[in-house]
Every structure is written in C-alpha cells, then in structure tokens.
Amino acid sequence: SQQGEEDPQALSIQEGENATMNCSYKTSINNLQWYRQNSGRGLVHLILIRSNEREKHSGRLRVTLDTSKKSSSLLITASRAADTASYFCATDSNDYKLSFGAGTTVTVRA
Amino acid sequence: KAGVTQTPRYLIKTRGQQVTLSCSPISGHRSVSWYQQTPGQGLQFLFEYFSETQRNKGNFPGRFSGRQFSNSRSEMNVSTLELGDSALYLCASSLEGHGYEQYFGPGTRLTVT
C-alpha cells in the first residue's frame, strides 16, 4: 500500500510558468522526500524536509510541510523543458523504508 | 564518487525461471534498499539491508529474497518467476537508512515471458 498520494496526477505547463504539486500522507513521519524520475529511469533525490521543518528551498524548488494536515507541496519555479518528468513524494517513518506516492507527471511545453 | 550501479540493466526471462539482480552502492553507504516499480502498483518497497542484516521487508511473497555482503553490495533473487514480476527493479543506497536521502541506481528492467 502507498503512504503518500500526489495531486494532481498530471500537470501540463508552459515553459517559464510555475508548477505546484501536493502530497498527502497518512501516518506520522520522520521526514518527507521528493524525487524526480525521467522516463522510467532511476529516481533522483530532490529535497528532504524533516518533520520539524516547515519550508525548505533548493534552487528553483520550494517544499513546504504541514504535519498537522499531513501534507506537503513541491513548487518548481520558472519551469524548463528539462523539468519534464514524474515527481514522487516519499515518506520516511523510521521503519527503514520509503513509502512512495503514485507520482505527478509534469510536462513542460516549449 | 561513483553512483549506484545495477546489473544487468535489462533481462528477459521465462515463467518459472529464477533471476538474480545485483546492486553496488555508493562507497561508504551501508544501507541498501530494493524497490519494484510497475505501472499498476507504482513504487513498492521490497527490503532494506544494513551491515548484512535485513531490517525491513515489504509485502512480497517468499519468492523474493535478498542479501547483502560485507562490502555492502547487495543482490536480490526472484525464484519461480511469474508474468506479474515484470517490472523495473530499483536499488537505492544511503548512509544509514532512515533519516537520510536515498540514491537510486538506473534500475534493472525485467521482462518475464
């Protein structure tokens, strides 16, 4: 079973626009992580936010975490064609595994 | 540092056969995890090893097994293959396991015919 659920399932935006995707989860967590996957390849780690943090930035990425609502969001600003990928949230609940959501497929149109 | 490597990258097997997949973690990483990715089920956790000990196992039948060697390299084995085992198998390594980001290999694409 999957812990996280992403919303929306798919997103299509113009180059230069911002993309926002959300993740909801069910149980308490140690941290929440976001990953990117291009065309069925391996996952690339984007950002890790711990349960006691509310917001984190990395380059054009901004992640927020609301543990009271058990939700997180990933914002990609000024999107580029290279951002076209699937994005996954994954929760770490101190049980030596990551539980992934179904992912959001982002398409950036030139 | 070299990234996580997985071999082989592609594999075609017949139902009933068995398969062994290999994963070499990033140097210094002691935790290795395995995930199965399919279009229908998404990313599912298989197992995690740390210092040759399995610390957690996902909800998969006993046909799926794994092990970790003293140099942290890991293998997973699937016996009596079924058509539903066709998937991308991803290995990830991290420093200690939980609490740290995981670094994924390119995956092994297994097709069972």
mmCIF file of C-alpha atoms in Angstrom:
data_model
loop_
_atom_site.group_PDB
_atom_site.id
_atom_site.type_symbol
_atom_site.label_atom_id
_atom_site.label_comp_id
_atom_site.label_asym_id
_atom_site.label_seq_id
_atom_site.Cartn_x
_atom_site.Cartn_y
_atom_site.Cartn_z
ATOM 1 C CA SER A 1 0.000 0.000 0.000
ATOM 2 C CA GLN A 2 1.151 3.555 -0.635
ATOM 3 C CA GLN A 3 1.511 6.106 2.133
ATOM 4 C CA GLY A 4 1.590 9.222 0.017
ATOM 5 C CA GLU A 5 -0.896 10.446 -2.537
ATOM 6 C CA GLU A 6 0.082 13.116 -5.047
ATOM 7 C CA ASP A 7 -2.221 15.614 -6.593
ATOM 8 C CA PRO A 8 -2.637 16.288 -9.463
ATOM 9 C CA GLN A 9 -1.799 13.062 -11.294
ATOM 10 C CA ALA A 10 -0.666 15.060 -14.307
ATOM 11 C CA LEU A 11 0.246 18.654 -14.978
ATOM 12 C CA SER A 12 0.988 20.459 -18.252
ATOM 13 C CA ILE A 13 2.507 23.946 -18.154
ATOM 14 C CA GLN A 14 4.299 26.431 -20.401
ATOM 15 C CA GLU A 15 7.997 26.969 -20.070
ATOM 16 C CA GLY A 16 8.620 29.719 -17.557
ATOM 17 C CA GLU A 17 5.496 29.016 -15.522
ATOM 18 C CA ASN A 18 5.470 27.610 -12.008
ATOM 19 C CA ALA A 19 4.388 24.059 -11.226
ATOM 20 C CA THR A 20 2.875 23.057 -7.919
ATOM 21 C CA MET A 21 2.103 19.546 -6.780
ATOM 22 C CA ASN A 22 0.796 18.275 -3.485
ATOM 23 C CA CYS A 23 1.325 15.186 -1.404
ATOM 24 C CA SER A 24 -0.813 13.860 1.420
ATOM 25 C CA TYR A 25 0.134 11.042 3.740
ATOM 26 C CA LYS A 26 -1.483 9.031 6.497
ATOM 27 C CA THR A 27 0.884 8.245 9.365
ATOM 28 C CA SER A 28 3.426 10.230 11.359
ATOM 29 C CA ILE A 29 6.757 10.724 9.670
ATOM 30 C CA ASN A 30 10.406 11.370 10.423
ATOM 31 C CA ASN A 31 10.885 13.192 7.126
ATOM 32 C CA LEU A 32 9.375 13.577 3.691
ATOM 33 C CA GLN A 33 11.386 13.471 0.488
ATOM 34 C CA TRP A 34 10.750 14.432 -3.106
ATOM 35 C CA TYR A 35 12.223 12.575 -6.058
ATOM 36 C CA ARG A 36 12.204 13.071 -9.819
ATOM 37 C CA GLN A 37 12.161 10.312 -12.407
ATOM 38 C CA ASN A 38 12.761 10.743 -16.124
ATOM 39 C CA SER A 39 11.189 8.207 -18.482
ATOM 40 C CA GLY A 40 11.437 5.045 -16.380
ATOM 41 C CA ARG A 41 14.982 5.647 -15.246
ATOM 42 C CA GLY A 42 16.279 5.754 -11.691
ATOM 43 C CA LEU A 43 14.961 8.288 -9.233
ATOM 44 C CA VAL A 44 16.880 11.450 -8.452
ATOM 45 C CA HIS A 45 16.655 12.874 -4.946
ATOM 46 C CA LEU A 46 15.476 16.489 -4.937
ATOM 47 C CA ILE A 47 14.923 17.569 -1.376
ATOM 48 C CA LEU A 48 14.405 16.180 2.134
ATOM 49 C CA ILE A 49 12.337 18.036 4.717
ATOM 50 C CA ARG A 50 12.273 16.863 8.316
ATOM 51 C CA SER A 51 9.141 16.715 10.421
ATOM 52 C CA ASN A 52 10.216 19.731 12.492
ATOM 53 C CA GLU A 53 10.761 21.906 9.404
ATOM 54 C CA ARG A 54 8.030 23.861 7.638
ATOM 55 C CA GLU A 55 9.735 25.046 4.474
ATOM 56 C CA LYS A 56 12.861 24.290 2.509
ATOM 57 C CA HIS A 57 14.408 25.691 -0.648
ATOM 58 C CA SER A 58 16.848 24.271 -3.153
ATOM 59 C CA GLY A 59 17.485 26.306 -6.275
ATOM 60 C CA ARG A 60 14.161 26.639 -8.095
ATOM 61 C CA LEU A 61 12.476 24.176 -5.750
ATOM 62 C CA ARG A 62 10.436 25.080 -2.698
ATOM 63 C CA VAL A 63 8.951 22.448 -0.432
ATOM 64 C CA THR A 64 6.524 23.008 2.400
ATOM 65 C CA LEU A 65 5.423 20.572 5.060
ATOM 66 C CA ASP A 66 2.341 20.792 7.260
ATOM 67 C CA THR A 67 2.411 17.897 9.717
ATOM 68 C CA SER A 68 -0.922 18.900 11.245
ATOM 69 C CA LYS A 69 -2.577 18.366 7.866
ATOM 70 C CA LYS A 70 -0.213 15.545 6.891
ATOM 71 C CA SER A 71 0.557 17.247 3.623
ATOM 72 C CA SER A 72 3.445 18.654 1.630
ATOM 73 C CA SER A 73 3.792 20.656 -1.534
ATOM 74 C CA LEU A 74 6.541 20.986 -4.117
ATOM 75 C CA LEU A 75 6.826 24.178 -6.140
ATOM 76 C CA ILE A 76 9.051 24.382 -9.188
ATOM 77 C CA THR A 77 9.529 27.987 -10.291
ATOM 78 C CA ALA A 78 10.365 29.201 -13.802
ATOM 79 C CA SER A 79 9.978 25.737 -15.278
ATOM 80 C CA ARG A 80 12.163 24.487 -18.115
ATOM 81 C CA ALA A 81 11.744 21.711 -20.668
ATOM 82 C CA ALA A 82 14.255 19.675 -18.667
ATOM 83 C CA ASP A 83 11.806 19.652 -15.734
ATOM 84 C CA THR A 84 9.528 17.327 -17.703
ATOM 85 C CA ALA A 85 9.440 14.218 -15.523
ATOM 86 C CA SER A 86 7.458 12.349 -12.910
ATOM 87 C CA TYR A 87 7.718 13.648 -9.373
ATOM 88 C CA PHE A 88 7.224 11.458 -6.322
ATOM 89 C CA CYS A 89 6.876 12.211 -2.659
ATOM 90 C CA ALA A 90 8.132 9.591 -0.243
ATOM 91 C CA THR A 91 7.651 9.381 3.491
ATOM 92 C CA ASP A 92 10.176 8.037 5.982
ATOM 93 C CA SER A 93 8.540 6.811 9.169
ATOM 94 C CA ASN A 94 11.569 5.375 10.985
ATOM 95 C CA ASP A 95 10.873 1.903 9.647
ATOM 96 C CA TYR A 96 13.834 1.645 7.294
ATOM 97 C CA LYS A 97 11.848 2.164 4.135
ATOM 98 C CA LEU A 98 10.414 4.911 1.971
ATOM 99 C CA SER A 99 6.729 4.788 1.098
ATOM 100 C CA PHE A 100 6.097 6.410 -2.252
ATOM 101 C CA GLY A 101 3.051 8.062 -3.687
ATOM 102 C CA ALA A 102 1.771 7.400 -7.200
ATOM 103 C CA GLY A 103 3.532 10.447 -8.593
ATOM 104 C CA THR A 104 2.696 13.557 -10.591
ATOM 105 C CA THR A 105 3.647 13.623 -14.270
ATOM 106 C CA VAL A 106 4.775 17.098 -15.279
ATOM 107 C CA THR A 107 5.027 18.151 -18.911
ATOM 108 C CA VAL A 108 6.660 21.483 -19.700
ATOM 109 C CA ARG A 109 5.713 22.802 -23.137
ATOM 110 C CA ALA A 110 8.142 24.972 -25.068
ATOM 111 C CA LYS B 1 32.090 9.336 -6.089
ATOM 112 C CA ALA B 2 30.641 6.752 -8.397
ATOM 113 C CA GLY B 3 26.897 6.383 -8.241
ATOM 114 C CA VAL B 4 24.815 3.312 -7.511
ATOM 115 C CA THR B 5 25.282 0.664 -10.159
ATOM 116 C CA GLN B 6 22.915 -2.125 -11.029
ATOM 117 C CA THR B 7 23.499 -5.132 -13.213
ATOM 118 C CA PRO B 8 22.177 -6.263 -15.542
ATOM 119 C CA ARG B 9 20.250 -3.304 -16.942
ATOM 120 C CA TYR B 10 17.851 -5.424 -18.956
ATOM 121 C CA LEU B 11 16.768 -9.010 -18.556
ATOM 122 C CA ILE B 12 14.283 -11.270 -20.300
ATOM 123 C CA LYS B 13 13.278 -14.451 -18.525
ATOM 124 C CA THR B 14 10.661 -17.155 -18.942
ATOM 125 C CA ARG B 15 7.986 -18.021 -16.395
ATOM 126 C CA GLY B 16 9.259 -20.480 -13.829
ATOM 127 C CA GLN B 17 12.874 -19.404 -14.093
ATOM 128 C CA GLN B 18 14.783 -17.578 -11.404
ATOM 129 C CA VAL B 19 16.767 -14.373 -11.590
ATOM 130 C CA THR B 20 19.458 -12.612 -9.553
ATOM 131 C CA LEU B 21 19.936 -8.867 -9.697
ATOM 132 C CA SER B 22 22.968 -7.076 -8.351
ATOM 133 C CA CYS B 23 23.474 -3.668 -6.790
ATOM 134 C CA SER B 24 26.659 -1.854 -5.832
ATOM 135 C CA PRO B 25 26.021 1.083 -3.503
ATOM 136 C CA ILE B 26 27.882 4.360 -3.284
ATOM 137 C CA SER B 27 31.164 3.942 -1.452
ATOM 138 C CA GLY B 28 30.638 4.426 2.277
ATOM 139 C CA HIS B 29 26.910 3.755 2.175
ATOM 140 C CA ARG B 30 25.909 0.876 4.376
ATOM 141 C CA SER B 31 22.169 0.771 3.713
ATOM 142 C CA VAL B 32 20.773 -0.756 0.537
ATOM 143 C CA SER B 33 17.078 -0.867 -0.312
ATOM 144 C CA TRP B 34 15.216 -2.504 -3.169
ATOM 145 C CA TYR B 35 12.008 -1.312 -4.803
ATOM 146 C CA GLN B 36 9.787 -2.705 -7.507
ATOM 147 C CA GLN B 37 8.137 -0.276 -9.905
ATOM 148 C CA THR B 38 5.213 -1.227 -12.109
ATOM 149 C CA PRO B 39 2.623 0.912 -13.919
ATOM 150 C CA GLY B 40 -0.175 -0.598 -11.848
ATOM 151 C CA GLN B 41 1.295 -0.675 -8.359
ATOM 152 C CA GLY B 42 3.808 2.143 -8.553
ATOM 153 C CA LEU B 43 6.905 2.008 -6.361
ATOM 154 C CA GLN B 44 6.740 -0.783 -3.818
ATOM 155 C CA PHE B 45 9.314 -1.436 -1.121
ATOM 156 C CA LEU B 46 10.904 -4.891 -1.214
ATOM 157 C CA PHE B 47 13.540 -4.925 1.527
ATOM 158 C CA GLU B 48 16.309 -2.979 3.216
ATOM 159 C CA TYR B 49 19.702 -4.204 4.354
ATOM 160 C CA PHE B 50 22.217 -2.614 6.666
ATOM 161 C CA SER B 51 25.528 -4.230 7.561
ATOM 162 C CA GLU B 52 24.372 -7.545 6.116
ATOM 163 C CA THR B 53 21.158 -7.561 8.182
ATOM 164 C CA GLN B 54 17.680 -7.258 6.763
ATOM 165 C CA ARG B 55 15.920 -4.572 8.797
ATOM 166 C CA ASN B 56 12.626 -4.450 6.962
ATOM 167 C CA LYS B 57 10.770 -6.400 4.341
ATOM 168 C CA GLY B 58 7.842 -5.344 2.197
ATOM 169 C CA ASN B 59 4.695 -7.267 1.467
ATOM 170 C CA PHE B 60 6.030 -9.604 -1.190
ATOM 171 C CA PRO B 61 5.888 -13.404 -1.391
ATOM 172 C CA GLY B 62 8.782 -15.531 -0.222
ATOM 173 C CA ARG B 63 9.902 -15.944 -3.832
ATOM 174 C CA PHE B 64 11.571 -12.582 -3.406
ATOM 175 C CA SER B 65 14.722 -12.684 -1.326
ATOM 176 C CA GLY B 66 17.841 -10.671 -0.923
ATOM 177 C CA ARG B 67 21.144 -10.437 0.829
ATOM 178 C CA GLN B 68 23.929 -8.004 1.493
ATOM 179 C CA PHE B 69 27.620 -8.753 1.529
ATOM 180 C CA SER B 70 30.313 -7.405 3.827
ATOM 181 C CA ASN B 71 31.318 -4.815 1.205
ATOM 182 C CA SER B 72 27.678 -3.551 1.211
ATOM 183 C CA ARG B 73 26.956 -4.874 -2.256
ATOM 184 C CA SER B 74 23.533 -6.457 -2.433
ATOM 185 C CA GLU B 75 21.706 -8.990 -4.513
ATOM 186 C CA MET B 76 18.069 -9.815 -4.844
ATOM 187 C CA ASN B 77 16.701 -13.072 -6.138
ATOM 188 C CA VAL B 78 13.305 -13.919 -7.537
ATOM 189 C CA SER B 79 12.517 -17.584 -7.918
ATOM 190 C CA THR B 80 9.762 -19.217 -9.940
ATOM 191 C CA LEU B 81 9.139 -16.104 -11.989
ATOM 192 C CA GLU B 82 5.600 -15.065 -12.836
ATOM 193 C CA LEU B 83 4.395 -12.730 -15.578
ATOM 194 C CA GLY B 84 3.467 -10.195 -12.898
ATOM 195 C CA ASP B 85 7.085 -9.937 -11.816
ATOM 196 C CA SER B 86 7.824 -7.924 -14.953
ATOM 197 C CA ALA B 87 8.924 -4.573 -13.594
ATOM 198 C CA LEU B 88 11.695 -2.073 -13.105
ATOM 199 C CA TYR B 89 13.706 -3.105 -10.038
ATOM 200 C CA LEU B 90 15.423 -0.195 -8.370
ATOM 201 C CA CYS B 91 18.184 -0.310 -5.832
ATOM 202 C CA ALA B 92 18.952 2.625 -3.562
ATOM 203 C CA SER B 93 21.750 3.265 -1.129
ATOM 204 C CA SER B 94 22.078 5.666 1.765
ATOM 205 C CA LEU B 95 24.422 6.321 4.634
ATOM 206 C CA GLU B 96 22.360 4.839 7.424
ATOM 207 C CA GLY B 97 18.914 4.107 6.034
ATOM 208 C CA HIS B 98 16.108 6.049 7.605
ATOM 209 C CA GLY B 99 16.597 9.735 8.090
ATOM 210 C CA TYR B 100 18.780 10.135 5.024
ATOM 211 C CA GLU B 101 18.156 10.690 1.363
ATOM 212 C CA GLN B 102 18.470 7.671 -0.850
ATOM 213 C CA TYR B 103 20.481 7.485 -4.038
ATOM 214 C CA PHE B 104 18.963 5.315 -6.711
ATOM 215 C CA GLY B 105 20.593 3.248 -9.407
ATOM 216 C CA PRO B 106 19.334 3.196 -13.001
ATOM 217 C CA GLY B 107 17.317 0.047 -12.369
ATOM 218 C CA THR B 108 17.070 -3.385 -13.926
ATOM 219 C CA ARG B 109 14.207 -3.831 -16.384
ATOM 220 C CA LEU B 110 12.956 -7.401 -16.001
ATOM 221 C CA THR B 111 10.581 -8.838 -18.554
ATOM 222 C CA VAL B 112 9.011 -12.222 -17.884
ATOM 223 C CA THR B 113 7.504 -14.005 -20.882
#
